[in-house]
Every structure is written in structure tokens, then in C-alpha cells.
Amino acid sequence: MKPIFAATLLLVAAPTFAAVHPFDVHDLVMMQRVSAPALSPDGKTIAFQVRETDYAANKGSTGIWTVPMGGGKASRVTDTTLNASGAQWAGDGSLLFLAAKDGVNQLWQVDAKGGAAHQVTTFGLDVNNYRQSPDGKQVLLSIDVFTDCPTLACTKKKLDDRKADKASGTLYDKLFVRHWDTWADGRRSQLFIADIDNGKVGDEPRLLSQRIDGDVSSKPFGDENEYAFSPDGQTVYFGARIAGKTEPWSTNFDLYAVPADGSTAPRNLTADNPAWDANPLPSADGKTLYYTAMKRAGFEADRFGIMAMDLASGTTREVDPQWDRSASPMKISVDGHTLYTTSDDAGDLALFSIDIATGKASKIVAAGSVTGFDVGKNGLVIARQDFKHPTDLYSASANGKSLKQLTRFNADTLKDIRFGDAEFFTFKGHGGDTVQGYVVKPVGFRAGTRYPVAFIIHGGPQGAMTNDFHYRWNAQTYAGQGFAVVTINFHGSTGYGQKFTDAISGDWGGAPLEDLKLGWAAAQDKYAFLDGNRACALGASYGGYMAYWIAGVWNEPWKCIVAHDGVFDSRMMSYSTEELWFDEWEHAGKTQYEDPAAYEKYNPIDHVKDWRVPLLVIHSDQDFRIPLEQGLAAFTAAQRQGIPSEFLRFPDENHWILKPHNSVQWHDTVNAWLKKWTAAPASK
């Protein structure tokens, strides 16, 4: 019997580089990635993390480095055999970090000048993240455990017993059964505290989050910003959401206080707010707790305002009510008068300072993306990137002035790479509102020549295409292939005020689509080099949803469409995604069975009969946010109608493509699809 399908396994070659060449995916995956700067207590040295790609092993490996705040040579501190991350300064001037030992993530310590590192913890379970006490004598540890287990060894034994059991089934009686890319096994991320004696944690750590039925380090992306010591080390503050039966449709994270000795149970500080409270930051005198808070329960993209709680009375006030941006985790100035945070702002991920007394927010570092920062005695250290530069570290004064570059990790590589020039533009969008987008010229741009276009639609949907050096959706990878790039930050995007962000909820296929149409027209009017007859639309997540939506309702401009991990059927999405709060908020807080019409209003599956444009569908098995069947169903719909279509499946990726070889395959497949359908007609 002859096979009824054709499948192609693409082999990805090792990267090779010409002396001078346009930027491409091979450059992208091999870049050294600088992150997580942390200033020493004396403010003179910066510890930071660098990720390098082991292309043969198809993975990244991280190490801890230091560089003087005043400038000088950067030095690697940790051995190349340790996949080290999460550096923090210890009280004695050494460095703590996380690295795996025999496959188990543990806490380590090393002299800041380098040398042999030693293990601080020797648990049989992974340490997710940590934070050291102000005096350096204790450490907070986030560890996943079974909450009915009195010891870490009990959790380890349960896991070992399950592994040895020949029966493989798991019985669930509540959601989540899976989250992001991981099936639930019954463990919770709990907060422990341990004593450090001569660089070692010997005894069993003590549980601080007792009787908290929830994850202290929230999943899937929680970190040490979710808990903190008081300045005297006597109290610990942490955030958690009580799980119960409502966890998948609740955003009610609260902040708790608990004595560091665990003598009493945690006390809820923010019980009056049914929305999200996060990122506790005590003042230097210990009298005030700063934190971020949303106001609307169930809405993950609400504005994070900055709150100040008087710990003696429990009264709170909003520090920045007039600032129409959403705060991220904060740092406090040495004098205690200023808070620092990052926020999307009109195409940048900018660094802001907020005067605590007046609430005035000032943008102090812009024109790019600030991906990390720290505050010290001698000013600020900033991790910054932009369209043409991956992240490097910079020093600056406390007001963001006197920016000075400290590291140049990819300098030798960058000197041989050519990028396209980018430019932001604005136009009148839905409702007459000003909407922003940007264009990127192809590498080797020549005036008078018209170029095919990659029209990128961002995900989120409450996100934005910004002035950054992205490792998945980098516009320069298309510019390097000879495409002009156009992207629009439509209604729903972040960085333009909360009202603008709110506009997309309940209107996924309405105002955003109008913005895309008007933005595409405005771009063609402004930039004569855009060949509107040779354009493809592509997007991921919400951008993938929009790709399916325009395939049915606005397919006239496009020669092809690319949909990565997109929503094809809004009904099934509402029952198969894991974070139900998101999907329900986007439909006025109603489930599909409560308001079926809301889920049908902008449902791409209802317009399949109008599809006509060649479609490339990409989806991954481990994507539990928008499960694989969404992409498979869309491919089926295209194939059944005889529409030229391809389906690229990754069995080992989640919502994002992370492995180096897979990233190369993804880009090679997408670029080949774009070129196939936008090729200039052959000359007669």
C-alpha cells in the first residue's frame, strides 16, 4: 500500500559565517546572552550571567562573570563545567549561585575572583531560586515538595516510588493538571529557610510557607522577586495564590508576612485586594513595604501600580496613581527616596525612577530595552539591548545620565554582521487613536528598489514589538533575508496606557484588525520601498490567532500566511488551555458555556470556507497554553480545501522554540515559505 502522506525531516547544518554578511538565524542562536546584573555591597563590582550556545549539544550553558563598575576587563568566575546561574552576593564578598550536581539544582558558593566552587546545599531536590538574608547567615529557598511531607526526604522518596511503579497513570481531581509545558505531579513550590554555617547548609531547612496551599515561587516563571527579608532579617515577605479548586481562573495572589524563625503561621497582608499583589520590597528602615498591585480580579494584564504599606498600621497608598504605565519588580535607591522599575513605553522597554514622596515617574533610560538593572552606592548598572545590539552592561548615574558601556561580549561577531535600519512611525488607527508601528529596511537597502514584506503580528496579545534584540521574533532575521519588515502595535499592546491595553479584551478580531489594516496602508503610503504585492503575514500566539482570523476575513493583501502556536477554534481553546483566567477575561469574564456567542464572535474556525492563501502552520507538542490540536486542526482545514499548506511540528518544544537547532529549522522553514510565495515574477 502506498503512503498517503509526505513528511520531510530537515537536517540542520552547523553554523558557518562569511567574513561580512547579513544577519541570520545562525548569528542569532550563537550570540552570547548577557543578563541578571547584581552589584556588590560596596558598589564596585558587578556579577552577571552569560549564556553561550553549545551548538553540538543543542543547548545553552550559562556562567557567572564579574566586571568592575568603573570599567575594565570582564572575567569568568565559575568553571565552564558548571551550568551556573542566578548569582547573588554573599555577605563576605563571595558569590552564591545555582548549578546542577548529578542532575539536581543546588546552591553553590565561589570566591568573586574565581577558583573552585563548593556546594552550599546537598538536598535531593532542586532548589528553584533563593535569596540570602541581610547578615548572610540564612538563606530562603524555593523547593517543590509534597505539602503532606514533613521532610525533603519524604518528597524524594515519593518521587522515587512513583518512578519505580510500573503503573504510569495519574489521577487528578482538580485543575491544574498541567501548566505551560509540565504535567502536575502534586508538588507545590514552598518557601524554606536554612542556616548557613561555614559556607554549608547542613540541617533540614525549615518550612516558612506552612498551610499555604499554593506556589510561593509562581509557575511557570517565578523567581526570587516574589519574596524578601526585612532589613533586620527577622521577617520574611512572600507572595502566593491559594490554589484550592479555583487556581486556574484566579489571579488573586496575596502578600504574606511570616517570622523568619517560623514561630507563627504566615499572615495575609493584602487580603482586601482580590486582584494580583506581587514583588515585595521593604524599605531600608523596615517600616514600609513597597509592592506592585493590580485592581481587577481575573485580569493578568491589568496595570501594576506601586503600593506603599505602613507595616505598623497596615494602611496602604498608591505611590504612582498618575503614572499610566505598569511597573515591574523594583529596586530602591540608597537614600530610600526613589524606586526604580522598567515598563514598556512607546516601543521601548524603559527604565523609570519614581519619586516616592510625589509619585512622579521619570524615564531615565530609553531608546532600547532595559532587560535588567541594579542599584548601588556608585550608581546604576543596566543591561540594555536594541534593534542592532544584543544585551551588554552599562553604568550610569542614579538619574540615568552618563551612560557608559562596560561589556562588549559580541563585538568580534557584530563587526562582520550587517543589519537593517529600523524606524518607528505613527498613524491614525481605530477610533482615531494614534497607533505606533515600525519598519525595518532590508540589509543592503537600495533607494528606488521595492522589496517583499514580512508583516509581523505580535503575541500576548497584551504585549508589543519593541526596540529589542529578540531571540525568537527578531525582525532583523527577515531583513537579513532581503525582506522589509512591518509591524503594528495595535490596540491591546502595552506601553501606550492602560486604556489602550484594555481595548482588545472582548474585541480580538475588531479594533486590532482595523489597526492592522490602517497600519499596513499607512506604511505603504509612507515607505515606497514596500512592495504591497509581495507580502506575507506571520505571527505567534495571539499573532497566530490573528493569522488564522485574517486568513478568512482579510486575505486579499497576502501572498502567504504563517501561524505559529495560534488559536484556531475559540471554543476548544476555552476548554483546553490551562490558565483559564486569561481566556475568560478576554470574553467578559464568562465561560464558553455561559456565553457561547462571545466565543463565536471572532472565532477563526467559522471562516474557514473563505480561506484561499497558502498557509504554513507551526505547533509544538509541549505547548499547553495553546495545545497542538489547534494547529493540527488548522492544517487539516487548509489541506481539506486544497490550499497549499505545510505543517511544522516540534515534539520537544513548548509555546516557544528554544533549542538552537530547532530555532534554525524554524527560521529556515519560515524563510523558505516566505520566499516561495513572494518571489518576483520571472522576466520574459
XYZ file of C-alpha atoms in Angstrom:
684
model
C 0.000 0.000 0.000
C 1.426 3.392 -0.964
C 1.885 6.019 1.755
C -0.813 8.691 1.782
C 1.373 11.433 3.259
C 4.738 13.016 2.722
C 6.841 14.095 5.676
C 10.165 15.886 5.484
C 12.799 15.761 8.196
C 15.000 18.817 7.842
C 18.651 18.378 8.720
C 20.273 21.459 10.202
C 23.932 22.030 9.447
C 26.429 23.535 11.866
C 26.673 27.323 11.520
C 29.366 28.796 9.302
C 29.919 32.517 8.833
C 31.171 34.613 5.953
C 33.536 37.468 6.747
C 30.861 40.125 6.199
C 27.252 39.010 5.867
C 23.622 39.933 6.578
C 22.348 38.915 9.999
C 20.722 35.477 10.056
C 19.451 32.834 12.433
C 22.887 31.252 12.821
C 24.167 34.538 14.200
C 21.097 34.762 16.404
C 21.473 31.388 18.118
C 25.218 31.777 18.663
C 25.103 35.182 20.365
C 26.357 35.381 23.938
C 23.432 36.493 26.081
C 24.219 38.798 29.000
C 21.694 39.114 31.838
C 20.985 39.463 35.567
C 23.456 42.142 36.744
C 23.982 42.299 40.520
C 26.113 44.932 42.250
C 28.424 44.032 45.133
C 27.619 45.569 48.541
C 30.426 48.122 48.120
C 29.113 49.042 44.656
C 32.441 48.397 42.943
C 31.854 45.095 41.131
C 29.076 43.667 39.013
C 28.268 39.965 38.900
C 26.225 38.843 35.924
C 25.244 35.854 33.842
C 26.295 34.914 30.306
C 24.578 32.238 28.246
C 26.585 30.632 25.476
C 25.349 28.134 22.899
C 26.775 24.648 22.648
C 25.521 24.028 19.131
C 26.703 20.424 19.009
C 24.844 19.641 22.248
C 21.819 21.666 21.054
C 21.544 23.689 24.262
C 22.708 26.761 26.077
C 25.102 26.860 29.002
C 25.410 29.704 31.497
C 28.270 31.001 33.581
C 28.851 33.710 36.177
C 31.120 36.629 35.319
C 32.228 39.855 37.002
C 33.266 43.259 35.702
C 34.385 46.384 37.611
C 31.725 49.076 37.903
C 34.325 51.658 36.926
C 35.232 49.784 33.758
C 37.768 47.100 32.967
C 38.054 43.532 31.805
C 35.191 41.105 32.374
C 36.262 37.824 33.980
C 34.544 34.465 34.201
C 34.164 33.298 37.799
C 32.591 29.855 37.506
C 34.068 26.824 35.813
C 32.846 26.010 32.315
C 31.721 22.581 33.524
C 29.131 24.205 35.808
C 25.928 25.479 34.215
C 25.815 28.331 36.733
C 23.051 30.923 37.045
C 21.345 33.280 39.477
C 24.359 34.965 41.063
C 23.876 36.895 44.308
C 26.486 38.497 46.535
C 27.145 36.866 49.887
C 27.849 38.933 52.977
C 31.568 38.088 52.884
C 32.007 39.346 49.301
C 31.857 35.919 47.686
C 29.181 34.851 45.217
C 26.287 32.442 45.586
C 24.784 30.803 42.528
C 22.730 27.833 41.363
C 24.069 24.862 39.407
C 23.169 21.211 38.964
C 25.052 18.450 40.744
C 24.201 14.948 39.500
C 21.169 16.434 37.783
C 19.833 18.219 40.877
C 19.921 22.026 41.069
C 21.742 23.182 44.215
C 23.156 26.322 45.827
C 26.901 26.914 45.434
C 29.474 29.461 46.558
C 32.651 30.749 44.938
C 35.229 33.470 45.550
C 34.376 36.524 43.442
C 37.858 36.370 41.922
C 37.297 32.803 40.780
C 38.589 29.438 41.885
C 36.980 26.217 42.980
C 33.323 26.461 43.921
C 31.759 24.420 46.701
C 28.208 23.251 47.306
C 26.229 25.062 49.970
C 23.243 22.708 49.818
C 23.174 18.967 49.203
C 19.450 18.274 49.035
C 17.941 15.533 46.934
C 15.504 18.044 45.384
C 16.001 21.008 43.081
C 16.395 24.494 44.522
C 14.262 26.660 42.221
C 15.610 30.011 43.398
C 16.864 31.637 46.592
C 17.602 34.832 48.500
C 20.224 35.439 51.188
C 19.458 37.205 54.465
C 20.940 40.688 55.081
C 23.509 39.325 57.546
C 24.441 36.408 55.289
C 23.670 33.811 57.936
C 20.463 32.442 56.434
C 19.018 31.752 53.018
C 15.475 31.478 51.682
C 14.942 28.569 49.309
C 12.092 27.780 46.942
C 11.716 24.000 46.602
C 8.926 21.891 45.063
C 7.575 19.468 47.685
C 4.511 17.420 48.528
C 2.784 19.525 51.157
C 1.872 16.492 53.241
C 5.545 15.557 53.580
C 7.315 16.658 56.774
C 10.808 16.408 55.222
C 12.527 16.837 51.877
C 13.485 13.167 52.060
C 9.801 12.250 52.181
C 9.169 14.088 48.901
C 12.224 12.475 47.336
C 11.015 9.016 48.363
C 7.554 9.612 46.917
C 9.095 10.659 43.601
C 11.381 7.618 43.580
C 8.484 5.309 44.398
C 6.440 6.728 41.544
C 9.327 6.274 39.157
C 9.669 2.633 40.188
C 5.942 1.927 39.923
C 5.096 0.029 36.730
C 1.660 1.688 36.598
C 2.028 5.059 34.860
C -1.399 6.660 35.305
C -2.011 9.846 37.261
C -5.418 10.560 38.760
C -6.495 14.218 39.111
C -9.420 15.699 40.981
C -8.790 19.382 40.234
C -7.040 21.733 37.834
C -4.228 22.490 37.006
C -3.423 19.102 35.553
C -0.694 20.741 33.503
C 0.851 24.197 33.231
C 2.870 25.776 30.409
C 4.842 22.652 29.437
C 4.726 20.466 32.561
C 2.191 17.953 33.872
C 1.280 18.453 37.525
C 2.655 15.827 39.913
C 1.081 17.162 43.124
C 4.071 19.147 44.368
C 3.952 22.799 45.368
C 6.709 25.384 45.331
C 7.167 26.133 49.022
C 9.408 28.594 50.847
C 12.041 27.263 53.237
C 14.725 28.927 55.323
C 18.086 27.416 56.247
C 21.092 28.460 58.315
C 24.446 28.855 56.571
C 27.378 27.756 58.718
C 30.897 27.916 57.271
C 29.524 28.028 53.760
C 27.250 24.996 54.225
C 23.603 24.269 54.901
C 23.594 21.144 56.992
C 20.278 20.687 58.718
C 16.878 20.162 57.170
C 15.542 23.568 56.040
C 12.548 24.919 57.937
C 9.242 25.431 56.140
C 8.018 29.040 56.298
C 5.009 28.823 53.991
C 3.179 26.450 56.286
C -0.513 25.952 55.495
C -0.131 27.790 52.164
C -1.868 25.651 49.556
C -0.227 27.301 46.579
C 3.074 28.033 44.864
C 5.282 30.580 46.590
C 7.534 30.861 43.564
C 4.747 31.124 40.996
C 4.761 28.833 37.995
C 5.948 28.754 35.345
C 8.236 31.811 35.629
C 8.501 32.699 39.318
C 11.743 33.933 40.837
C 13.281 35.466 43.944
C 11.498 38.788 43.351
C 8.443 37.104 44.883
C 9.923 37.044 48.391
C 12.206 39.192 50.551
C 13.747 39.576 54.007
C 13.078 42.571 56.215
C 16.269 44.646 56.740
C 16.810 43.118 60.199
C 16.278 39.600 58.829
C 13.528 38.869 61.361
C 10.583 38.824 58.938
C 10.049 37.300 55.519
C 7.555 38.616 52.973
C 6.342 36.437 50.125
C 3.609 36.203 47.503
C 1.318 33.239 46.863
C -2.039 32.343 45.408
C -4.136 29.886 47.383
C -4.818 27.042 44.995
C -7.924 25.199 46.121
C -10.268 24.417 43.233
C -10.144 27.898 41.666
C -6.455 28.278 40.861
C -6.764 28.153 37.034
C -9.300 31.004 36.933
C -7.935 33.162 39.749
C -5.287 35.897 39.722
C -5.662 36.529 43.455
C -2.034 36.480 44.542
C -1.557 37.883 48.049
C 1.446 39.004 50.058
C 2.207 37.329 53.377
C 4.454 38.094 56.330
C 5.985 35.355 58.470
C 8.624 35.404 61.228
C 11.959 34.147 59.894
C 12.095 31.623 62.733
C 8.762 30.156 61.618
C 7.279 30.573 65.075
C 3.869 31.558 63.724
C 1.940 30.892 60.551
C 2.073 33.371 57.645
C -0.221 36.409 57.914
C -2.030 37.721 54.827
C -1.214 41.417 54.340
C -3.315 42.052 51.219
C -6.474 40.015 51.798
C -8.644 43.027 50.925
C -7.438 43.065 47.310
C -8.959 40.262 45.189
C -6.516 41.000 42.371
C -2.773 40.404 41.992
C -0.298 41.640 44.663
C 3.380 40.941 43.988
C 7.053 41.851 44.262
C 7.508 42.786 47.963
C 10.320 45.284 48.649
C 10.881 46.507 52.228
C 12.231 49.981 52.879
C 15.685 50.303 54.454
C 14.200 51.194 57.857
C 11.792 48.249 57.718
C 8.732 50.423 58.316
C 7.266 50.332 54.805
C 6.621 47.535 52.358
C 6.580 48.562 48.714
C 4.938 46.200 46.256
C 3.049 46.106 42.973
C -0.700 45.554 42.789
C -3.438 45.193 40.209
C -7.006 46.269 40.866
C -9.146 43.964 38.698
C -9.506 40.332 39.719
C -9.045 37.830 36.914
C -7.111 40.198 34.611
C -3.440 39.284 34.202
C -2.684 42.352 32.029
C -4.098 44.944 34.394
C -1.819 47.827 35.339
C 0.619 47.027 38.157
C 0.548 50.122 40.338
C 3.179 50.730 43.023
C 1.863 50.481 46.563
C 3.307 51.501 49.917
C 2.100 49.727 53.066
C 2.778 51.112 56.519
C 3.663 47.898 58.329
C 2.701 49.211 61.771
C -0.863 50.169 60.856
C -1.432 48.143 57.683
C -2.631 51.219 55.786
C -1.713 51.461 52.122
C -1.411 54.160 49.496
C -0.655 54.082 45.804
C 2.656 55.785 45.149
C 2.174 56.431 41.420
C -1.568 56.805 40.646
C -0.971 59.314 37.858
C 1.614 57.174 36.008
C -0.201 55.326 33.216
C 2.309 52.502 32.895
C 2.662 49.091 34.538
C 5.531 48.540 36.955
C 7.846 45.522 37.040
C 9.872 44.297 40.064
C 11.519 47.262 41.760
C 14.772 48.364 43.361
C 15.147 51.163 45.892
C 17.769 53.913 45.918
C 20.483 54.017 48.560
C 18.895 57.079 50.189
C 15.472 55.422 50.200
C 13.733 58.231 48.310
C 13.440 56.678 44.843
C 12.109 53.461 43.350
C 13.377 52.105 40.025
C 11.427 49.861 37.669
C 11.077 49.037 33.981
C 7.995 49.326 31.813
C 7.040 49.179 28.154
C 6.822 52.714 26.848
C 6.043 53.657 23.231
C 8.199 50.954 21.672
C 10.919 50.852 24.319
C 11.335 48.824 27.499
C 12.466 51.821 29.506
C 13.920 52.322 32.970
C 11.967 54.701 35.180
C 12.653 56.351 38.508
C 9.658 57.076 40.746
C 9.912 59.684 43.455
C 8.317 58.053 46.499
C 7.085 61.300 48.029
C 5.354 62.727 44.941
C 4.831 59.650 42.756
C 6.443 61.431 39.803
C 7.778 58.925 37.262
C 10.740 59.922 35.091
C 12.021 57.948 32.133
C 15.756 57.862 32.719
C 16.993 55.227 30.220
C 15.148 54.742 26.919
C 15.909 54.147 23.209
C 16.078 50.383 23.537
C 15.172 47.730 26.075
C 16.458 47.594 29.650
C 16.386 43.867 30.397
C 17.886 44.092 33.891
C 19.362 46.581 36.353
C 20.672 47.026 39.863
C 21.166 49.967 42.203
C 24.279 50.575 44.281
C 26.356 53.137 46.110
C 28.048 54.320 42.933
C 25.024 54.491 40.655
C 23.158 52.083 38.390
C 24.178 49.088 36.348
C 21.932 48.488 33.351
C 21.569 45.557 30.965
C 20.485 47.105 27.669
C 19.779 45.960 24.084
C 18.273 47.399 20.892
C 17.482 46.512 17.266
C 21.144 46.110 16.317
C 22.803 45.173 19.597
C 22.336 42.181 21.921
C 22.468 42.895 25.636
C 25.538 44.435 27.220
C 26.092 46.103 30.583
C 26.291 49.848 31.140
C 26.957 52.003 34.169
C 25.001 55.179 34.807
C 24.496 57.770 37.494
C 21.473 57.481 39.757
C 19.451 59.676 37.364
C 20.345 57.535 34.339
C 22.856 60.025 32.938
C 26.497 59.396 31.979
C 25.714 56.045 30.366
C 28.954 54.114 29.858
C 29.282 50.720 28.188
C 31.101 48.168 30.355
C 30.930 44.925 28.351
C 31.214 44.098 24.647
C 30.533 40.390 24.549
C 29.672 40.008 20.886
C 31.886 42.743 19.454
C 34.010 40.471 17.264
C 30.898 38.820 15.834
C 28.964 42.038 15.316
C 31.697 43.726 13.289
C 31.077 41.245 10.460
C 27.273 41.452 10.551
C 25.091 43.879 8.657
C 21.661 44.863 9.979
C 18.681 46.676 8.505
C 17.801 50.191 9.627
C 14.629 50.459 11.735
C 12.235 53.374 12.058
C 9.111 53.912 14.134
C 6.061 55.562 12.571
C 2.574 56.506 13.739
C -0.841 56.715 12.112
C -4.490 57.193 12.996
C -5.895 53.821 13.977
C -9.157 52.529 15.421
C -11.306 55.325 16.844
C -8.861 57.949 15.593
C -6.288 56.940 18.223
C -2.600 57.326 17.471
C -1.087 53.903 16.858
C 2.615 53.113 16.524
C 4.438 50.635 14.358
C 7.889 50.236 12.902
C 9.551 49.250 9.666
C 12.927 47.654 9.108
C 14.684 48.092 5.789
C 16.298 45.006 4.280
C 20.045 44.642 4.626
C 21.728 46.196 1.581
C 18.787 48.515 1.004
C 18.936 50.487 -2.233
C 16.744 53.523 -2.812
C 14.357 53.046 -5.699
C 14.078 49.279 -5.208
C 10.892 47.676 -3.930
C 11.164 44.777 -1.502
C 8.942 41.897 -0.383
C 7.467 42.352 3.083
C 7.241 40.265 6.248
C 4.241 41.677 8.132
C 4.715 40.538 11.745
C 1.795 40.381 14.188
C 2.864 40.217 17.822
C 1.522 37.889 20.500
C 0.328 38.495 24.014
C -1.974 39.945 22.966
C -1.113 42.396 25.736
C 2.486 42.808 24.579
C 4.368 44.839 21.990
C 7.015 44.717 19.301
C 9.727 46.890 20.806
C 13.227 48.173 20.163
C 14.933 44.998 21.325
C 17.152 42.101 20.272
C 14.666 39.262 20.469
C 15.785 35.623 20.321
C 12.570 34.271 18.791
C 10.875 37.079 16.872
C 13.775 39.207 15.712
C 12.836 41.407 12.749
C 16.478 41.512 11.677
C 16.415 37.829 10.701
C 13.949 38.755 7.944
C 15.799 41.924 6.971
C 18.882 39.770 6.533
C 16.961 37.596 4.055
C 16.075 40.583 1.878
C 12.648 41.357 3.335
C 11.366 44.663 4.569
C 9.559 44.247 7.887
C 6.386 45.988 9.025
C 4.820 45.506 12.449
C 1.995 47.325 14.227
C 1.435 47.762 17.975
C -2.339 47.559 17.680
C -4.967 48.276 20.349
C -4.210 45.853 23.163
C -0.474 46.478 23.062
C 1.461 47.561 26.138
C 3.364 50.816 26.566
C 0.616 53.190 25.441
C -1.529 53.462 28.549
C -3.892 51.034 30.253
C -6.960 52.152 28.295
C -5.161 51.248 25.074
C -4.186 47.844 26.513
C -7.737 47.182 27.741
C -9.228 47.844 24.299
C -8.539 44.358 22.954
C -10.448 42.426 25.614
C -13.668 41.123 24.075
C -12.637 42.539 20.701
C -9.859 40.271 19.442
C -10.912 40.434 15.812
C -12.213 44.022 15.855
C -10.102 47.060 16.768
C -6.763 45.217 16.399
C -7.676 44.131 12.879
C -8.687 47.672 11.993
C -5.305 48.891 13.272
C -3.507 46.281 11.197
C -5.396 47.329 8.073
C -4.831 51.039 8.641
C -1.210 50.485 9.648
C -0.481 48.408 6.563
C -1.986 51.153 4.374
C -0.083 53.891 6.236
C 3.207 52.030 5.919
C 2.767 51.610 2.164
C 1.912 55.296 1.793
C 4.975 56.365 3.772
C 7.567 53.867 2.537
C 7.681 53.480 -1.222
C 10.131 50.586 -0.981
C 7.406 48.262 0.390
C 6.082 46.008 -2.358
C 2.471 45.509 -1.288
C 2.000 42.868 -3.963
C 4.661 40.626 -2.408
C 3.796 40.458 1.284
C 3.189 37.670 3.787
C 1.651 37.944 7.247
C 3.060 35.970 10.151
C 2.529 35.781 13.887
C 2.630 33.632 17.017
C 0.212 33.016 19.894
C -2.308 35.861 19.560
C -0.414 36.699 16.370
C -1.098 33.125 15.270
C -4.772 33.606 16.119
C -4.801 36.777 14.025
C -3.076 34.906 11.189
C -5.984 32.431 11.149
C -8.514 35.265 11.518
C -7.180 37.278 8.568
C -6.950 34.069 6.527
C -10.737 34.210 6.495
C -11.636 37.899 6.776
C -8.696 39.901 5.323
C -6.694 37.687 2.995
C -6.570 39.973 -0.041
C -3.146 41.597 0.593
C -1.217 38.429 1.423
C 0.697 36.012 -0.746
C 1.136 33.665 2.220
C 0.454 33.343 5.928
C 2.489 31.824 8.777
C 0.704 30.862 12.019
C 2.804 29.707 14.994
C 1.010 28.268 18.047
C -2.158 30.192 17.271
C -5.775 29.842 18.410
C -7.811 28.305 15.574
C -11.009 27.449 17.484
C -12.008 29.736 20.350
C -14.445 27.159 21.742
C -11.898 24.384 22.173
C -9.305 26.883 23.408
C -11.572 27.736 26.336
C -11.604 24.091 27.475
C -8.052 23.015 26.641
C -5.844 25.910 27.729
C -4.552 25.843 31.317
C -4.708 29.450 32.566
C -8.468 29.854 32.301
C -8.446 33.322 33.845
C -6.905 34.697 30.663
C -9.392 33.279 28.193
C -12.376 34.053 30.392
C -11.356 37.676 30.973
C -10.999 38.139 27.223
C -14.661 37.081 26.934
C -16.096 39.439 29.565
C -15.394 37.043 32.428
C -17.692 34.366 31.060
C -17.014 30.739 30.246
C -17.930 29.379 26.832
C -20.971 27.560 28.214
C -22.185 30.778 29.878
C -21.870 32.932 26.744
C -21.321 30.863 23.594
C -21.939 33.871 21.350
C -18.955 35.740 22.789
C -16.653 32.898 21.802
C -18.138 32.718 18.299
C -17.918 36.462 17.594
C -14.315 36.331 16.411
C -13.746 32.600 16.011
C -11.402 31.811 13.077
C -12.858 28.331 12.557
C -16.136 29.870 11.409
C -14.450 31.475 8.377
C -12.509 28.512 7.027
C -14.715 28.447 3.911
C -13.191 31.808 2.920
C -9.561 30.707 3.191
C -7.536 30.908 -0.027
C -3.968 31.985 0.883
C -1.095 29.470 1.232
C -0.645 28.654 4.915
C 2.318 27.434 6.968
C 1.234 26.103 10.371
C 3.765 25.582 13.173
C 2.921 23.976 16.510
C 4.654 22.077 19.307
C 3.638 19.056 21.361
C 4.585 20.598 24.705
C 2.558 23.762 24.186
C -0.109 23.520 26.868
C -1.047 27.207 26.578
C -2.460 26.698 23.070
C -2.417 22.928 22.584
C -1.157 21.138 19.491
C -4.618 20.217 18.205
C -5.277 23.869 17.375
C -2.508 23.860 14.790
C -3.299 20.365 13.578
C -6.938 21.335 13.009
C -5.933 24.443 11.046
C -3.621 22.392 8.832
C -6.428 19.893 8.288
C -8.764 22.726 7.266
C -6.264 24.008 4.699
C -5.433 20.575 3.322
C -9.078 19.566 3.040
C -9.733 22.587 0.825
C -6.687 22.032 -1.342
C -4.977 25.203 -0.121
C -1.174 24.991 -0.417
C -0.085 24.355 3.150
C 2.614 22.853 5.336
C 2.735 21.778 8.972
C 5.940 22.032 11.021
C 5.702 20.136 14.316
C 8.195 20.193 17.177
C 7.742 17.289 19.614
C 10.163 18.757 22.185
C 9.223 22.452 22.368
C 6.574 24.417 24.268
C 4.896 27.702 23.273
C 8.359 28.973 22.362
C 11.090 27.499 20.180
C 14.131 27.385 22.454
C 16.602 24.768 21.267
C 19.292 26.079 18.882
C 18.805 23.516 16.108
C 15.036 23.894 16.317
C 15.349 27.668 16.067
C 17.451 27.304 12.923
C 14.958 24.836 11.451
C 12.053 27.137 12.331
C 13.659 30.136 10.633
C 14.827 28.170 7.593
C 11.315 26.781 7.104
C 9.610 30.149 7.534
C 12.077 31.974 5.290
C 11.715 29.349 2.562
C 7.924 29.704 2.755
C 8.082 33.495 2.524
C 10.481 33.393 -0.416
C 8.453 30.788 -2.260
C 5.329 32.916 -2.309
C 6.867 36.394 -2.631
C 9.374 35.656 -5.368
C 9.402 38.294 -8.103
C 7.831 37.147 -11.388
C 10.367 35.720 -13.824
C 11.441 38.090 -16.574
C 10.092 37.314 -20.018
